[in-house]
Amino acid sequence: QLVESGGGYVQAGGSLRLSCVASEIQFAIYDVGWFRQRPGEERMLVANIERGGLIDYKEDVKGRFAISRNNAEKAVYLQMDNLKPDDTAVYYCRATGNGWTYWGRGTEVTVAS
């Protein structure tokens, strides 16, 4: 019910825009977060946008990443600028609300130095 897209291979300093599109849920009532998981590490929250619009970022992406949502399109976006090799990971979106949690299958981001 959540599908991520927009990942790819970029050079350091480049940009990518990730999309997370929902289906079959009342998207507007959900808080949505972008997570990433590096090989051998736990999945970690990168950015979160609540249903009311409140936004929070992981410290090391502040000023480089921007999360936004379009409820009419049932989509959340993650604009990633000035990418660094440490940003290499699989990125997942998660929607929580109304007692439910949904995860997408992820989109891979590789940043070359």
PDB file of C-alpha atoms in Angstrom:
ATOM      1  CA  GLN A   1       0.000   0.000   0.000  1.00  0.00           C
ATOM      2  CA  LEU A   2       3.062   2.233   0.018  1.00  0.00           C
ATOM      3  CA  VAL A   3       5.361   2.371  -2.981  1.00  0.00           C
ATOM      4  CA  GLU A   4       8.646   4.244  -2.972  1.00  0.00           C
ATOM      5  CA  SER A   5      10.460   5.447  -6.062  1.00  0.00           C
ATOM      6  CA  GLY A   6      13.155   7.880  -7.102  1.00  0.00           C
ATOM      7  CA  GLY A   7      16.250   6.141  -5.828  1.00  0.00           C
ATOM      8  CA  GLY A   8      19.331   5.755  -7.938  1.00  0.00           C
ATOM      9  CA  TYR A   9      23.027   6.313  -8.323  1.00  0.00           C
ATOM     10  CA  VAL A  10      24.475   9.812  -7.972  1.00  0.00           C
ATOM     11  CA  GLN A  11      27.801  11.445  -7.374  1.00  0.00           C
ATOM     12  CA  ALA A  12      28.497  13.156  -4.072  1.00  0.00           C
ATOM     13  CA  GLY A  13      26.946  16.606  -4.081  1.00  0.00           C
ATOM     14  CA  GLY A  14      24.114  15.497  -6.322  1.00  0.00           C
ATOM     15  CA  SER A  15      20.378  15.394  -5.652  1.00  0.00           C
ATOM     16  CA  LEU A  16      17.548  12.913  -5.703  1.00  0.00           C
ATOM     17  CA  ARG A  17      13.838  13.222  -5.007  1.00  0.00           C
ATOM     18  CA  LEU A  18      12.163  10.230  -3.460  1.00  0.00           C
ATOM     19  CA  SER A  19       8.438   9.650  -3.672  1.00  0.00           C
ATOM     20  CA  CYS A  20       6.172   7.547  -1.498  1.00  0.00           C
ATOM     21  CA  VAL A  21       2.715   6.991  -2.904  1.00  0.00           C
ATOM     22  CA  ALA A  22      -0.086   5.386  -0.937  1.00  0.00           C
ATOM     23  CA  SER A  23      -3.105   3.448  -2.031  1.00  0.00           C
ATOM     24  CA  GLU A  24      -6.148   2.044  -0.268  1.00  0.00           C
ATOM     25  CA  ILE A  25      -5.661   4.129   2.883  1.00  0.00           C
ATOM     26  CA  GLN A  26      -7.025   7.456   4.063  1.00  0.00           C
ATOM     27  CA  PHE A  27      -3.628   9.004   3.656  1.00  0.00           C
ATOM     28  CA  ALA A  28      -4.336  12.409   5.190  1.00  0.00           C
ATOM     29  CA  ILE A  29      -4.759  11.003   8.703  1.00  0.00           C
ATOM     30  CA  TYR A  30      -1.368   9.303   8.738  1.00  0.00           C
ATOM     31  CA  ASP A  31       1.983  10.502   9.972  1.00  0.00           C
ATOM     32  CA  VAL A  32       4.615   9.565   7.402  1.00  0.00           C
ATOM     33  CA  GLY A  33       8.295   9.033   7.903  1.00  0.00           C
ATOM     34  CA  TRP A  34      11.264   8.308   5.682  1.00  0.00           C
ATOM     35  CA  PHE A  35      13.708   5.782   7.097  1.00  0.00           C
ATOM     36  CA  ARG A  36      16.969   4.454   5.762  1.00  0.00           C
ATOM     37  CA  GLN A  37      18.878   1.288   6.351  1.00  0.00           C
ATOM     38  CA  ARG A  38      22.544   0.879   5.580  1.00  0.00           C
ATOM     39  CA  PRO A  39      23.987  -2.615   5.164  1.00  0.00           C
ATOM     40  CA  GLY A  40      24.463  -4.255   8.533  1.00  0.00           C
ATOM     41  CA  GLU A  41      22.705  -1.468  10.396  1.00  0.00           C
ATOM     42  CA  GLU A  42      19.274  -0.888  11.864  1.00  0.00           C
ATOM     43  CA  ARG A  43      16.640   1.091  10.042  1.00  0.00           C
ATOM     44  CA  MET A  44      16.698   4.705  11.233  1.00  0.00           C
ATOM     45  CA  LEU A  45      14.295   7.602  10.904  1.00  0.00           C
ATOM     46  CA  VAL A  46      15.552  10.326   8.580  1.00  0.00           C
ATOM     47  CA  ALA A  47      12.589  12.675   8.356  1.00  0.00           C
ATOM     48  CA  ASN A  48       9.016  12.687   9.548  1.00  0.00           C
ATOM     49  CA  ILE A  49       5.946  14.705   8.653  1.00  0.00           C
ATOM     50  CA  GLU A  50       2.876  14.486  10.838  1.00  0.00           C
ATOM     51  CA  ARG A  51      -0.662  14.668   9.510  1.00  0.00           C
ATOM     52  CA  GLY A  52      -0.853  18.209  10.852  1.00  0.00           C
ATOM     53  CA  GLY A  53       2.300  19.191   8.988  1.00  0.00           C
ATOM     54  CA  LEU A  54       4.822  19.159  11.841  1.00  0.00           C
ATOM     55  CA  ILE A  55       8.233  18.135  10.486  1.00  0.00           C
ATOM     56  CA  ASP A  56      11.303  16.673  12.114  1.00  0.00           C
ATOM     57  CA  TYR A  57      14.696  15.628  10.716  1.00  0.00           C
ATOM     58  CA  LYS A  58      17.601  13.498  11.768  1.00  0.00           C
ATOM     59  CA  GLU A  59      20.406  15.831  12.718  1.00  0.00           C
ATOM     60  CA  ASP A  60      22.831  14.916   9.957  1.00  0.00           C
ATOM     61  CA  VAL A  61      20.354  15.598   7.154  1.00  0.00           C
ATOM     62  CA  LYS A  62      19.105  18.965   8.380  1.00  0.00           C
ATOM     63  CA  GLY A  63      19.638  21.616   5.750  1.00  0.00           C
ATOM     64  CA  ARG A  64      20.121  18.992   3.019  1.00  0.00           C
ATOM     65  CA  PHE A  65      16.867  17.004   3.003  1.00  0.00           C
ATOM     66  CA  ALA A  66      13.328  18.332   2.812  1.00  0.00           C
ATOM     67  CA  ILE A  67      10.180  16.292   3.409  1.00  0.00           C
ATOM     68  CA  SER A  68       6.811  17.352   2.067  1.00  0.00           C
ATOM     69  CA  ARG A  69       3.410  15.844   1.489  1.00  0.00           C
ATOM     70  CA  ASN A  70       0.519  16.201  -0.908  1.00  0.00           C
ATOM     71  CA  ASN A  71      -2.554  14.590   0.591  1.00  0.00           C
ATOM     72  CA  ALA A  72      -4.583  14.976  -2.580  1.00  0.00           C
ATOM     73  CA  GLU A  73      -1.982  12.863  -4.398  1.00  0.00           C
ATOM     74  CA  LYS A  74      -1.546  10.580  -1.361  1.00  0.00           C
ATOM     75  CA  ALA A  75       2.170  11.191  -1.606  1.00  0.00           C
ATOM     76  CA  VAL A  76       5.107  12.172   0.534  1.00  0.00           C
ATOM     77  CA  TYR A  77       8.354  13.357  -0.975  1.00  0.00           C
ATOM     78  CA  LEU A  78      11.924  13.544   0.238  1.00  0.00           C
ATOM     79  CA  GLN A  79      14.099  16.023  -1.596  1.00  0.00           C
ATOM     80  CA  MET A  80      17.724  15.142  -0.948  1.00  0.00           C
ATOM     81  CA  ASP A  81      20.390  17.666  -1.894  1.00  0.00           C
ATOM     82  CA  ASN A  82      24.140  17.758  -1.396  1.00  0.00           C
ATOM     83  CA  LEU A  83      24.182  14.001  -1.037  1.00  0.00           C
ATOM     84  CA  LYS A  84      27.098  12.337   0.688  1.00  0.00           C
ATOM     85  CA  PRO A  85      28.437   8.782   0.452  1.00  0.00           C
ATOM     86  CA  ASP A  86      27.115   8.202   3.992  1.00  0.00           C
ATOM     87  CA  ASP A  87      23.608   8.730   2.623  1.00  0.00           C
ATOM     88  CA  THR A  88      23.933   5.467   0.716  1.00  0.00           C
ATOM     89  CA  ALA A  89      21.167   3.186   1.957  1.00  0.00           C
ATOM     90  CA  VAL A  90      17.810   1.699   1.155  1.00  0.00           C
ATOM     91  CA  TYR A  91      15.141   4.291   1.900  1.00  0.00           C
ATOM     92  CA  TYR A  92      11.729   3.258   3.169  1.00  0.00           C
ATOM     93  CA  CYS A  93       8.582   5.183   3.925  1.00  0.00           C
ATOM     94  CA  ARG A  94       6.281   4.335   6.790  1.00  0.00           C
ATOM     95  CA  ALA A  95       2.760   5.539   7.455  1.00  0.00           C
ATOM     96  CA  THR A  96       1.304   5.343  10.956  1.00  0.00           C
ATOM     97  CA  GLY A  97      -2.116   6.260  12.148  1.00  0.00           C
ATOM     98  CA  ASN A  98      -5.510   5.016  13.228  1.00  0.00           C
ATOM     99  CA  GLY A  99      -3.775   2.100  14.956  1.00  0.00           C
ATOM    100  CA  TRP A 100      -2.112   0.900  11.759  1.00  0.00           C
ATOM    101  CA  THR A 101       1.439   0.929  10.416  1.00  0.00           C
ATOM    102  CA  TYR A 102       2.368   0.453   6.774  1.00  0.00           C
ATOM    103  CA  TRP A 103       5.800   0.107   5.207  1.00  0.00           C
ATOM    104  CA  GLY A 104       6.925   0.312   1.633  1.00  0.00           C
ATOM    105  CA  ARG A 105       9.482  -2.030   0.110  1.00  0.00           C
ATOM    106  CA  GLY A 106      12.163   0.587  -0.222  1.00  0.00           C
ATOM    107  CA  THR A 107      14.160   2.339  -2.893  1.00  0.00           C
ATOM    108  CA  GLU A 108      17.926   2.154  -3.077  1.00  0.00           C
ATOM    109  CA  VAL A 109      20.141   5.208  -3.038  1.00  0.00           C
ATOM    110  CA  THR A 110      23.834   4.988  -3.847  1.00  0.00           C
ATOM    111  CA  VAL A 111      26.077   8.021  -3.542  1.00  0.00           C
ATOM    112  CA  ALA A 112      29.525   7.703  -5.074  1.00  0.00           C
ATOM    113  CA  SER A 113      32.453   9.640  -3.695  1.00  0.00           C
TER     114      SER A 113
END
